[in-house]
Coordinates of C-alpha atoms in Angstrom, one line a residue:
M1 CA -22.8 -19.3 -23.6
A2 CA -22.8 -19.1 -27.4
A3 CA -25.9 -16.9 -27.3
A4 CA -24.4 -14.6 -24.7
S5 CA -21.2 -14.3 -26.8
L6 CA -23.3 -13.5 -29.9
Q7 CA -25.2 -10.9 -28.0
E8 CA -22.0 -9.3 -26.8
S9 CA -20.6 -9.3 -30.3
V10 CA -23.7 -7.6 -31.7
G11 CA -23.6 -5.1 -28.8
R12 CA -20.0 -4.2 -29.6
K13 CA -20.8 -3.7 -33.3
L14 CA -23.8 -1.4 -32.5
L15 CA -21.6 0.6 -30.1
R16 CA -18.9 1.0 -32.7
R17 CA -21.5 2.2 -35.2
A18 CA -23.0 4.6 -32.7
S19 CA -19.5 5.9 -31.9
A20 CA -18.6 6.3 -35.6
A21 CA -21.8 8.4 -36.1
W22 CA -20.9 10.5 -33.1
Y23 CA -17.3 11.1 -34.3
A24 CA -18.5 12.3 -37.6
T25 CA -20.5 15.2 -36.0
R26 CA -19.4 18.8 -35.8
L27 CA -20.1 18.7 -32.1
Y28 CA -17.6 15.9 -31.5
G29 CA -15.0 17.9 -33.5
L30 CA -15.4 20.7 -31.0
T31 CA -14.4 18.4 -28.2
L32 CA -10.9 17.9 -29.7
P33 CA -8.0 20.3 -29.2
R34 CA -8.4 23.5 -31.2
Q35 CA -5.0 25.0 -30.2
A36 CA -1.7 23.5 -31.5
P37 CA 1.0 22.7 -29.1
L38 CA 4.0 25.0 -29.3
E39 CA 6.3 21.9 -29.8
L40 CA 6.6 18.2 -29.3
P41 CA 8.8 17.6 -26.2
V42 CA 10.1 14.3 -27.4
L43 CA 10.2 12.7 -30.9
P44 CA 11.5 9.3 -32.0
D45 CA 13.9 8.9 -34.9
E46 CA 12.5 6.9 -37.8
A47 CA 13.6 3.4 -36.9
W48 CA 13.4 1.8 -40.4
P49 CA 14.6 2.9 -43.8
G50 CA 12.1 3.5 -46.6
S51 CA 12.5 3.0 -50.3
V52 CA 14.0 5.5 -52.7
A53 CA 12.3 3.7 -55.6
N54 CA 8.9 4.2 -54.0
A55 CA 9.7 7.9 -53.3
D56 CA 10.5 8.2 -57.1
R57 CA 7.2 6.6 -57.9
L58 CA 5.4 9.1 -55.7
F59 CA 7.1 12.0 -57.4
Q60 CA 5.7 10.7 -60.6
G61 CA 2.2 10.5 -59.2
R62 CA 2.2 6.7 -59.0
F63 CA 0.6 5.6 -55.8
V64 CA 1.5 1.9 -55.4
F65 CA 0.2 0.3 -52.3
A66 CA -1.1 -3.2 -51.4
G67 CA -0.4 -4.6 -54.8
V68 CA -2.4 -1.9 -56.7
E69 CA -1.0 1.1 -58.7
V70 CA -3.1 4.2 -59.1
V71 CA -1.7 7.0 -61.3
S72 CA -2.7 10.5 -60.3
P73 CA 0.0 12.9 -61.5
H74 CA -1.7 16.2 -60.6
A75 CA -3.2 15.6 -57.2
A76 CA -3.1 13.0 -54.4
P77 CA -6.0 10.5 -54.8
W78 CA -7.3 10.8 -51.3
S79 CA -11.0 10.3 -52.2
M80 CA -11.0 8.1 -55.3
A81 CA -13.7 5.5 -55.1
A82 CA -13.3 1.8 -56.0
S83 CA -15.6 2.3 -59.0
E84 CA -13.3 5.1 -60.4
L85 CA -10.3 2.8 -60.0
K86 CA -12.1 -0.3 -61.3
L87 CA -11.1 -2.2 -58.1
D88 CA -13.0 -4.7 -56.1
A89 CA -14.0 -3.5 -52.6
A90 CA -11.3 -5.5 -50.7
S91 CA -8.4 -4.3 -52.9
H92 CA -9.6 -0.7 -52.8
A93 CA -9.9 -0.7 -49.0
A94 CA -6.4 -2.2 -48.5
W95 CA -4.9 0.3 -51.0
A96 CA -6.7 3.3 -49.4
A97 CA -5.7 2.2 -45.9
E98 CA -2.0 2.2 -47.0
L99 CA -2.4 5.6 -48.7
H100 CA -4.0 7.2 -45.7
G101 CA -1.7 5.4 -43.3
F102 CA 1.3 7.5 -44.5
R103 CA 4.0 4.8 -44.0
W104 CA 5.4 6.1 -47.3
L105 CA 6.6 9.2 -45.5
R106 CA 9.7 7.2 -44.6
D107 CA 10.5 6.8 -48.3
F108 CA 10.9 10.6 -48.7
A109 CA 12.9 10.7 -45.5
T110 CA 15.2 8.0 -46.9
Q111 CA 15.6 9.8 -50.2
G112 CA 16.4 13.0 -48.3
G113 CA 16.9 16.5 -49.7
D114 CA 14.8 19.6 -49.9
M115 CA 12.6 18.4 -52.8
A116 CA 11.6 15.3 -50.9
R117 CA 10.8 17.3 -47.8
R118 CA 8.7 19.8 -49.8
M119 CA 6.8 16.9 -51.4
A120 CA 6.1 15.3 -48.1
R121 CA 4.8 18.5 -46.6
A122 CA 2.6 19.1 -49.7
L123 CA 1.0 15.7 -49.4
I124 CA 0.4 16.2 -45.6
A125 CA -1.1 19.6 -46.2
S126 CA -3.2 18.1 -49.0
W127 CA -4.6 15.4 -46.7
L128 CA -5.3 18.0 -44.0
G129 CA -7.3 20.1 -46.4
A130 CA -9.3 17.1 -47.6
H131 CA -9.9 15.1 -44.3
A132 CA -8.9 17.0 -41.2
Q133 CA -12.2 18.6 -40.5
R134 CA -14.6 15.7 -40.5
I135 CA -13.7 12.5 -38.7
H136 CA -15.5 10.1 -41.0
G137 CA -15.0 7.0 -43.1
L138 CA -11.9 4.9 -43.8
P139 CA -9.4 7.7 -43.5
W140 CA -10.5 8.1 -39.9
R141 CA -10.9 4.4 -39.1
A142 CA -9.1 4.0 -35.8
D143 CA -6.4 1.6 -37.1
V144 CA -5.7 3.8 -40.1
A145 CA -5.5 6.9 -37.9
G146 CA -3.2 5.1 -35.5
R147 CA -0.8 4.2 -38.3
R148 CA -0.9 7.7 -39.7
L149 CA -0.2 9.2 -36.3
S150 CA 2.7 6.8 -35.7
H151 CA 4.3 7.7 -39.1
W152 CA 3.6 11.4 -38.8
I153 CA 5.5 11.4 -35.5
G154 CA 8.2 9.2 -36.9
A155 CA 8.7 11.7 -39.8
A156 CA 8.2 14.8 -37.7
H157 CA 11.9 15.7 -37.6
F158 CA 12.1 15.4 -41.3
V159 CA 9.0 17.4 -42.3
L160 CA 9.3 20.1 -39.7
D161 CA 12.9 21.0 -40.5
G162 CA 12.7 24.4 -42.2
A163 CA 8.9 24.3 -42.4
D164 CA 7.0 27.6 -42.3
D165 CA 4.9 28.6 -39.3
A166 CA 1.5 27.9 -41.0
F167 CA 2.4 24.3 -41.9
A168 CA 4.0 23.6 -38.5
H169 CA 0.9 24.9 -36.7
D170 CA -1.5 22.8 -38.8
F171 CA 0.7 19.7 -38.5
L172 CA 1.1 19.9 -34.7
L173 CA -2.6 20.6 -34.3
A174 CA -3.4 17.6 -36.3
I175 CA -1.1 15.4 -34.1
A176 CA -2.9 16.7 -31.0
R177 CA -6.4 16.1 -32.5
H178 CA -5.4 12.6 -33.7
T179 CA -4.1 11.7 -30.2
A180 CA -7.2 13.0 -28.5
H181 CA -9.5 11.1 -30.9
L182 CA -7.6 7.9 -30.5
N183 CA -7.8 8.2 -26.8
N184 CA -11.6 7.9 -27.3
A185 CA -11.6 5.4 -30.2
A186 CA -8.8 2.9 -29.7
K187 CA -10.6 1.0 -27.0
R188 CA -13.6 0.6 -29.2
T189 CA -11.6 -0.7 -32.2
P190 CA -12.1 -4.4 -33.1
P191 CA -9.6 -6.6 -31.3
G192 CA -6.6 -7.9 -33.1
L193 CA -4.3 -5.9 -35.5
P194 CA -6.8 -3.0 -35.8
R195 CA -6.7 -2.3 -32.1
F196 CA -3.0 -2.8 -32.0
A197 CA -2.5 -0.2 -34.7
A198 CA -4.8 2.3 -33.1
T199 CA -3.3 1.8 -29.7
I200 CA 0.4 2.1 -30.7
G201 CA -0.5 5.4 -32.5
L202 CA -2.1 6.6 -29.3
V203 CA 1.1 5.7 -27.3
Y204 CA 3.3 7.6 -29.7
G205 CA 0.9 10.6 -29.6
L206 CA 0.8 10.8 -25.9
E207 CA 4.5 10.3 -25.5
A208 CA 5.3 13.0 -28.1
L209 CA 2.9 15.5 -26.4
G210 CA 4.3 14.7 -23.0
Q211 CA 1.0 13.3 -21.6
P212 CA 0.5 10.3 -19.4
E213 CA 0.4 7.1 -21.4
Q214 CA 0.5 4.2 -18.8
A215 CA -3.0 3.1 -19.5
A216 CA -2.4 3.2 -23.2
M217 CA 0.8 1.1 -22.8
Q218 CA -1.2 -1.5 -20.8
A219 CA -3.9 -1.5 -23.5
L220 CA -1.1 -2.1 -26.1
C221 CA 0.3 -5.0 -24.2
D222 CA -3.2 -6.4 -23.9
A223 CA -3.7 -6.1 -27.6
L224 CA -0.4 -7.9 -28.2
E225 CA -1.4 -10.8 -25.9
T226 CA -4.3 -11.5 -28.2
Q227 CA -2.0 -11.5 -31.3
I228 CA 1.2 -13.3 -30.2
L229 CA 1.1 -17.0 -29.2
A230 CA 3.1 -18.3 -26.3
D231 CA 5.7 -19.7 -28.8
G232 CA 6.1 -16.3 -30.4
C233 CA 4.2 -16.8 -33.6
H234 CA 1.5 -14.4 -34.8
V235 CA -2.1 -15.9 -34.7
S236 CA -2.3 -15.5 -38.5
R237 CA 0.6 -18.0 -38.8
N238 CA 2.1 -15.6 -41.3
P239 CA 5.9 -15.1 -40.9
S240 CA 5.7 -11.7 -42.6
Q241 CA 3.0 -10.5 -40.2
L242 CA 5.3 -11.6 -37.4
Y243 CA 8.1 -9.6 -38.9
R244 CA 6.1 -6.5 -39.5
L245 CA 4.7 -6.5 -36.0
L246 CA 8.1 -7.1 -34.4
R247 CA 9.4 -4.1 -36.3
E248 CA 6.8 -1.9 -34.8
I249 CA 7.4 -3.2 -31.3
V250 CA 11.2 -2.9 -31.5
A251 CA 10.9 0.7 -32.8
L252 CA 8.6 1.7 -29.9
W253 CA 10.7 -0.3 -27.4
R254 CA 13.9 1.5 -28.4
F255 CA 12.1 4.9 -28.2
L256 CA 10.9 4.2 -24.7
L257 CA 14.1 2.7 -23.5
A258 CA 15.8 6.1 -23.5
L259 CA 12.9 7.8 -21.8
D260 CA 11.6 5.3 -19.2
P261 CA 13.2 1.8 -19.0
E262 CA 10.3 0.6 -16.8
R263 CA 7.7 1.2 -19.5
A264 CA 10.0 -0.2 -22.1
A265 CA 10.3 -3.4 -20.0
M266 CA 6.5 -4.0 -20.6
L267 CA 7.4 -4.8 -24.2
Q268 CA 10.5 -6.9 -23.4
V269 CA 8.5 -10.1 -22.9
F270 CA 7.1 -9.9 -26.5
L271 CA 10.6 -9.3 -28.0
D272 CA 11.9 -12.3 -26.2
R273 CA 9.1 -14.4 -27.5
M274 CA 8.9 -13.1 -31.1
A275 CA 12.5 -12.8 -32.1
P276 CA 13.3 -16.5 -31.8
M277 CA 10.2 -17.4 -33.8
L278 CA 11.3 -15.0 -36.5
R279 CA 14.6 -16.9 -36.6
F280 CA 12.6 -20.1 -36.9
F281 CA 11.2 -19.0 -40.3
R282 CA 14.5 -18.0 -41.8
H283 CA 16.1 -20.0 -44.7
G284 CA 19.8 -20.1 -45.3
D285 CA 19.6 -17.0 -47.5
G286 CA 18.3 -15.0 -44.5
G287 CA 14.8 -14.5 -45.9
L288 CA 11.6 -15.9 -44.5
A289 CA 9.6 -19.0 -45.5
L290 CA 6.4 -18.6 -47.6
F291 CA 3.5 -19.7 -45.4
H292 CA 0.1 -18.2 -44.9
G293 CA 0.5 -15.0 -46.9
G294 CA 4.2 -14.4 -46.1
Q295 CA 7.0 -13.3 -48.4
E296 CA 10.8 -13.6 -48.2
E297 CA 11.2 -10.0 -47.0
A298 CA 14.7 -8.3 -47.1
A299 CA 17.3 -10.5 -45.4
A300 CA 19.5 -7.5 -44.3
Q301 CA 16.5 -5.8 -42.7
I302 CA 15.5 -9.0 -40.9
E303 CA 19.1 -9.3 -39.6
Q304 CA 19.0 -5.6 -38.5
L305 CA 15.7 -6.1 -36.7
L306 CA 17.0 -9.1 -34.8
D307 CA 20.1 -7.2 -33.8
L308 CA 18.1 -4.2 -32.6
S309 CA 15.7 -6.4 -30.6
E310 CA 18.6 -7.6 -28.5
A311 CA 16.7 -10.9 -28.0
K312 CA 19.1 -13.8 -28.2
G313 CA 16.8 -16.7 -27.8
K314 CA 17.2 -19.7 -30.2
P315 CA 14.3 -20.9 -32.3
L316 CA 12.3 -24.0 -31.2
N317 CA 12.4 -27.2 -33.2
S318 CA 8.7 -27.8 -32.7
A319 CA 6.4 -24.8 -32.4
T320 CA 3.4 -26.8 -31.5
L321 CA 1.1 -23.9 -30.5
S322 CA 1.5 -22.2 -33.9
G323 CA 1.7 -25.6 -35.8
Y324 CA 5.1 -25.6 -37.4
E325 CA 8.1 -28.0 -37.4
R326 CA 11.7 -27.2 -38.1
A327 CA 14.4 -29.7 -38.9
I328 CA 18.1 -28.8 -39.5
A329 CA 20.7 -31.3 -40.6
R330 CA 24.0 -29.6 -41.4
R331 CA 23.2 -27.2 -44.3
G332 CA 19.7 -28.7 -45.0
L333 CA 16.6 -27.0 -43.6
L334 CA 13.1 -28.4 -43.7
L335 CA 10.1 -26.3 -42.5
V336 CA 6.7 -28.0 -42.3
D337 CA 3.3 -26.5 -41.9
A338 CA 1.9 -29.0 -39.3
G339 CA -1.1 -26.8 -38.2
G340 CA -4.6 -26.0 -39.2
T341 CA -6.1 -23.3 -41.4
P342 CA -6.0 -19.9 -39.5
P343 CA -9.3 -18.0 -39.2
A344 CA -10.3 -15.6 -42.0
Q345 CA -9.6 -11.9 -41.4
S346 CA -11.8 -9.2 -42.9
D347 CA -8.8 -7.0 -43.9
A348 CA -6.6 -9.8 -45.2
P349 CA -6.5 -12.2 -48.2
P350 CA -8.2 -15.5 -47.9
P351 CA -6.6 -17.9 -45.4
H352 CA -4.2 -20.4 -47.1
R353 CA -5.2 -24.1 -47.4
S354 CA -1.6 -25.3 -47.0
L355 CA -2.1 -28.4 -44.7
L356 CA 1.2 -30.4 -44.4
S357 CA 3.0 -28.3 -47.0
F358 CA 6.7 -27.8 -46.6
E359 CA 9.7 -25.8 -47.8
F360 CA 13.3 -27.1 -48.2
S361 CA 16.6 -25.3 -48.6
H362 CA 20.2 -26.2 -48.6
G363 CA 22.7 -23.5 -47.6
K364 CA 21.6 -20.4 -49.4
D365 CA 19.7 -22.3 -52.1
R366 CA 15.9 -22.5 -51.8
L367 CA 14.8 -25.6 -53.6
I368 CA 11.2 -26.6 -52.8
V369 CA 8.9 -23.7 -51.8
N370 CA 5.3 -22.6 -51.7
C371 CA 4.1 -20.0 -54.2
G372 CA 3.7 -17.2 -51.8
A373 CA 1.0 -14.6 -51.7
S374 CA -0.3 -11.6 -53.7
R375 CA 0.1 -8.2 -52.2
R376 CA -3.4 -7.4 -53.4
V377 CA -6.1 -8.4 -50.9
G378 CA -8.8 -9.0 -53.6
G379 CA -8.7 -10.2 -57.1
G380 CA -7.9 -13.6 -58.8
W381 CA -4.4 -14.0 -57.7
A382 CA -5.2 -13.8 -54.0
E383 CA -7.8 -16.6 -54.3
A384 CA -5.6 -18.8 -56.4
L385 CA -2.5 -18.5 -54.2
S386 CA -4.5 -19.3 -51.1
G387 CA -5.5 -22.7 -52.6
S388 CA -3.7 -26.0 -51.7
A389 CA -2.5 -26.3 -55.3
A390 CA -0.2 -23.3 -54.7
H391 CA 1.6 -25.2 -51.9
S392 CA 4.0 -28.1 -51.9
T393 CA 1.5 -30.7 -50.7
V394 CA -1.1 -33.2 -52.1
T395 CA -4.5 -32.2 -53.5
L396 CA -7.5 -34.4 -54.2
G397 CA -9.9 -33.6 -57.0
Q398 CA -10.9 -30.0 -57.7
G399 CA -11.9 -28.9 -54.2
E400 CA -10.1 -27.7 -51.1
P401 CA -9.6 -29.4 -47.7
S402 CA -11.9 -28.5 -44.9
V403 CA -11.0 -25.4 -42.9
D404 CA -11.6 -27.3 -39.7
A405 CA -9.3 -30.2 -40.5
R406 CA -7.5 -32.0 -37.7
V407 CA -3.7 -32.4 -38.0
S408 CA -1.5 -34.8 -36.2
V409 CA 2.3 -34.9 -36.2
M410 CA 4.9 -37.2 -34.7
R411 CA 8.6 -36.1 -34.8
N412 CA 11.4 -38.6 -34.6
E413 CA 15.2 -38.1 -34.4
Q414 CA 18.0 -40.6 -34.5
D415 CA 21.7 -40.3 -35.2
G416 CA 21.3 -36.8 -36.7
A417 CA 18.4 -37.9 -39.0
I418 CA 15.0 -36.4 -38.5
W419 CA 11.6 -37.6 -39.8
F420 CA 8.0 -36.7 -39.4
D421 CA 4.8 -38.8 -39.6
L422 CA 2.0 -36.4 -40.4
E423 CA -1.7 -36.8 -41.1
H424 CA -4.8 -34.6 -41.7
D425 CA -8.4 -35.3 -42.3
G426 CA -9.2 -32.2 -44.4
W427 CA -10.4 -34.5 -47.3
R428 CA -12.8 -36.5 -45.1
A429 CA -15.9 -34.4 -45.8
S430 CA -15.4 -34.2 -49.6
H431 CA -13.8 -37.6 -50.3
N432 CA -13.9 -39.7 -47.2
R433 CA -10.2 -40.0 -47.2
L434 CA -7.2 -39.3 -44.9
Y435 CA -3.9 -38.0 -46.2
R436 CA -0.6 -39.1 -44.6
R437 CA 2.8 -37.6 -45.3
R438 CA 6.2 -39.0 -44.1
L439 CA 9.2 -36.7 -44.5
F440 CA 12.7 -37.9 -43.8
L441 CA 15.8 -35.6 -43.7
A442 CA 19.1 -37.5 -43.5
A443 CA 21.9 -36.4 -41.1
S444 CA 23.9 -35.2 -44.1
G445 CA 21.2 -32.6 -45.0
E446 CA 21.6 -33.7 -48.6
D447 CA 18.9 -36.4 -48.8
L448 CA 15.2 -35.6 -48.4
R449 CA 12.6 -38.3 -48.9
G450 CA 8.9 -38.3 -48.9
E451 CA 6.1 -40.8 -48.8
E452 CA 2.6 -39.5 -49.6
T453 CA -0.3 -41.8 -48.8
V454 CA -4.0 -41.2 -49.7
A455 CA -5.9 -43.7 -47.7
E456 CA -8.7 -45.8 -49.1
S457 CA -12.2 -44.3 -48.9
L458 CA -13.6 -44.7 -45.4
T459 CA -17.1 -45.4 -46.7
G460 CA -16.5 -46.5 -50.3
G461 CA -17.2 -44.2 -53.3
M462 CA -15.7 -43.1 -56.6
P463 CA -12.0 -42.9 -57.3
V464 CA -10.5 -39.4 -57.1
E465 CA -7.4 -37.9 -58.7
A466 CA -4.5 -37.2 -56.3
V467 CA -1.8 -34.7 -57.3
L468 CA 1.5 -34.1 -55.5
R469 CA 3.0 -30.7 -56.3
L470 CA 6.5 -29.7 -55.3
H471 CA 7.0 -26.0 -56.4
L472 CA 10.5 -25.0 -57.2
H473 CA 12.2 -21.7 -56.4
P474 CA 12.8 -19.5 -59.5
G475 CA 16.5 -19.9 -59.0
V476 CA 16.2 -23.7 -59.7
H477 CA 16.3 -25.0 -63.3
A478 CA 14.7 -28.5 -63.7
S479 CA 14.9 -31.1 -66.5
L480 CA 12.9 -34.3 -66.8
I481 CA 15.2 -37.2 -67.9
G482 CA 15.3 -40.9 -68.3
S483 CA 12.1 -42.9 -68.3
G484 CA 10.2 -39.9 -67.0
D485 CA 10.5 -40.6 -63.3
T486 CA 13.7 -38.5 -62.7
V487 CA 14.2 -34.7 -62.6
I488 CA 17.6 -33.1 -62.5
L489 CA 17.7 -29.8 -60.6
K490 CA 20.4 -27.1 -60.8
S491 CA 20.3 -24.6 -58.0
A492 CA 21.0 -20.9 -58.1
T493 CA 24.6 -21.5 -56.8
G494 CA 25.2 -24.3 -59.4
Q495 CA 24.6 -27.3 -57.1
G496 CA 23.1 -30.4 -58.7
W497 CA 20.2 -32.4 -57.2
R498 CA 18.4 -35.5 -58.4
W499 CA 14.7 -36.1 -57.7
R500 CA 13.1 -39.5 -58.3
G501 CA 9.5 -40.5 -57.9
A502 CA 7.5 -43.7 -57.9
G503 CA 3.8 -44.5 -57.7
G504 CA 2.4 -41.9 -60.1
V505 CA 2.9 -40.2 -63.4
V506 CA 5.7 -37.6 -63.1
R507 CA 5.8 -34.3 -65.2
L508 CA 7.2 -30.8 -65.0
E509 CA 4.7 -27.9 -65.2
D510 CA 4.9 -24.2 -65.1
S511 CA 4.4 -22.4 -61.7
V512 CA 4.6 -18.9 -60.3
Y513 CA 6.4 -17.4 -57.4
F514 CA 5.3 -14.4 -55.4
G515 CA 7.9 -14.5 -52.7
H516 CA 9.9 -11.4 -53.5
A517 CA 8.8 -8.2 -51.8
D518 CA 9.4 -5.0 -53.8
N519 CA 9.0 -2.3 -51.1
G520 CA 5.2 -2.1 -51.6
G521 CA 5.3 -2.4 -55.4
A522 CA 2.5 -3.9 -57.5
D523 CA 2.2 -7.7 -57.9
A524 CA 5.0 -9.1 -60.1
P525 CA 4.9 -12.9 -60.2
R526 CA 8.1 -14.7 -61.3
R527 CA 7.8 -17.8 -63.6
T528 CA 9.1 -21.0 -62.2
Q529 CA 8.5 -24.8 -62.4
Q530 CA 6.9 -27.5 -60.3
I531 CA 7.4 -31.2 -60.1
V532 CA 4.0 -32.9 -60.4
M533 CA 3.1 -36.5 -59.6
A534 CA -0.5 -37.7 -60.3
G535 CA -2.4 -40.9 -59.7
S536 CA -5.9 -42.2 -58.9
A537 CA -6.9 -43.0 -55.4
G538 CA -9.5 -45.9 -55.4
E539 CA -10.3 -48.8 -53.2
T540 CA -6.7 -49.3 -52.0
P541 CA -4.4 -46.7 -50.6
L542 CA -2.5 -44.6 -53.2
V543 CA 1.2 -44.2 -52.3
F544 CA 3.7 -41.7 -53.9
K545 CA 7.3 -42.1 -53.0
W546 CA 10.1 -39.7 -53.8
A547 CA 13.6 -38.8 -53.0
L548 CA 15.7 -35.6 -53.5
T549 CA 19.4 -36.1 -53.2
K550 CA 22.4 -33.9 -53.8
I551 CA 24.6 -34.9 -56.7
G552 CA 28.3 -35.3 -55.8

């Protein structure tokens, strides 16, 4: 079976390469439409607002995408190579995919005005002059072309308003050619997010041109089934990825709802599944938890998305398929990563080693968090932030837990209190040890306790340093007091908390926080602090105990 699967995978790769070579030929170009449609019968309105700040950056020739800023004041940098920009291949590919994907058109539409409209047209015309004739390379990768077509159609009202005949002709012809090309290429795109992006672009194109799109809609639903777990989480286990995907589905659903409710109903099952899971990840401030590459995102936009989805389902307490636990006690909220490491993706940062990490908030105050993720796919920050030391959990030695670690979780509730008994064997291969974590949230929501156990070596061996890290949100100020085992915390709203630890050496250290999105801006870490407790795990189990309680 494995050999047959490998053969199939190799066969698909060879087919994709052969298809790419065919698409790049002049003969293939002749098979695509050569006459522009007179109009687009139906067009969606842009569902989501852009960023005026990003529009201003684009006016200045600052192209800031995927955590990378490229300054090109005199011409759009459509064809700048990684070596010219001094970027690693992964960072350059992610930046170029955002550039050629044209999501930033909505930034000009949000800014509004004739100058923004002229700039948007100039950039589209510039791209058409550079890349419209030959279907080749990253600009014409099916997922990039699908995103571009989706955003061109979403911005069509804006860019066509008052446009001259020559631009309108070229723009409409490009939409027709993109649609015809994606009709060939989407089904050969690698499964997962790439196929979803290619297929949703195809659906928009067919709908805008008034062509049948039932098969494309079914292909889109099939692509979603491979991405969305039965409990509503995205397979990446990344809350931000769930948020971004739900935005795309809600926008298409609302567009189709006015045209054909039966086709819109094909997407309803995904809205009903995903919206409650997005609620699952929200802290009291309305933003998202920082797991597996996620960021807080904008609370107001999350709220708007959930309203527009019209999905009223409540979040689960235990999302066992996606590997998360959620405990609420009055104003206290505890979110626990109780799953394994997700598989690596070629177009994403390294998967996060965050086994049994957690975040805790009280009301609108985030207290204990994870460090978040770099927007840049490559580079040092992406690697560092994916490590277990960037998460509120225990690390052993200098290595990382195994990617195929097994995780077990037991949830208990009594009289409003909730506690978890958790274990993973990710340190078995490197240190022959198990790690157990017990987390207890009192019914008041103002008393969180932890017990961290590093078991004795299963086969003997040398002692190893164990370090508990509890990263604090930048809004929290911490001071070490007393005999060195107590930390006083002051939250962003002025609330006081006391943390006490036993079983190891306690200290405060600097940390970083990448949780705030800046509408596609370059990486901007915020300085913060972390509570650290260290000890040596030897022939007997090492146990750290700690308690976080609200003062007054």
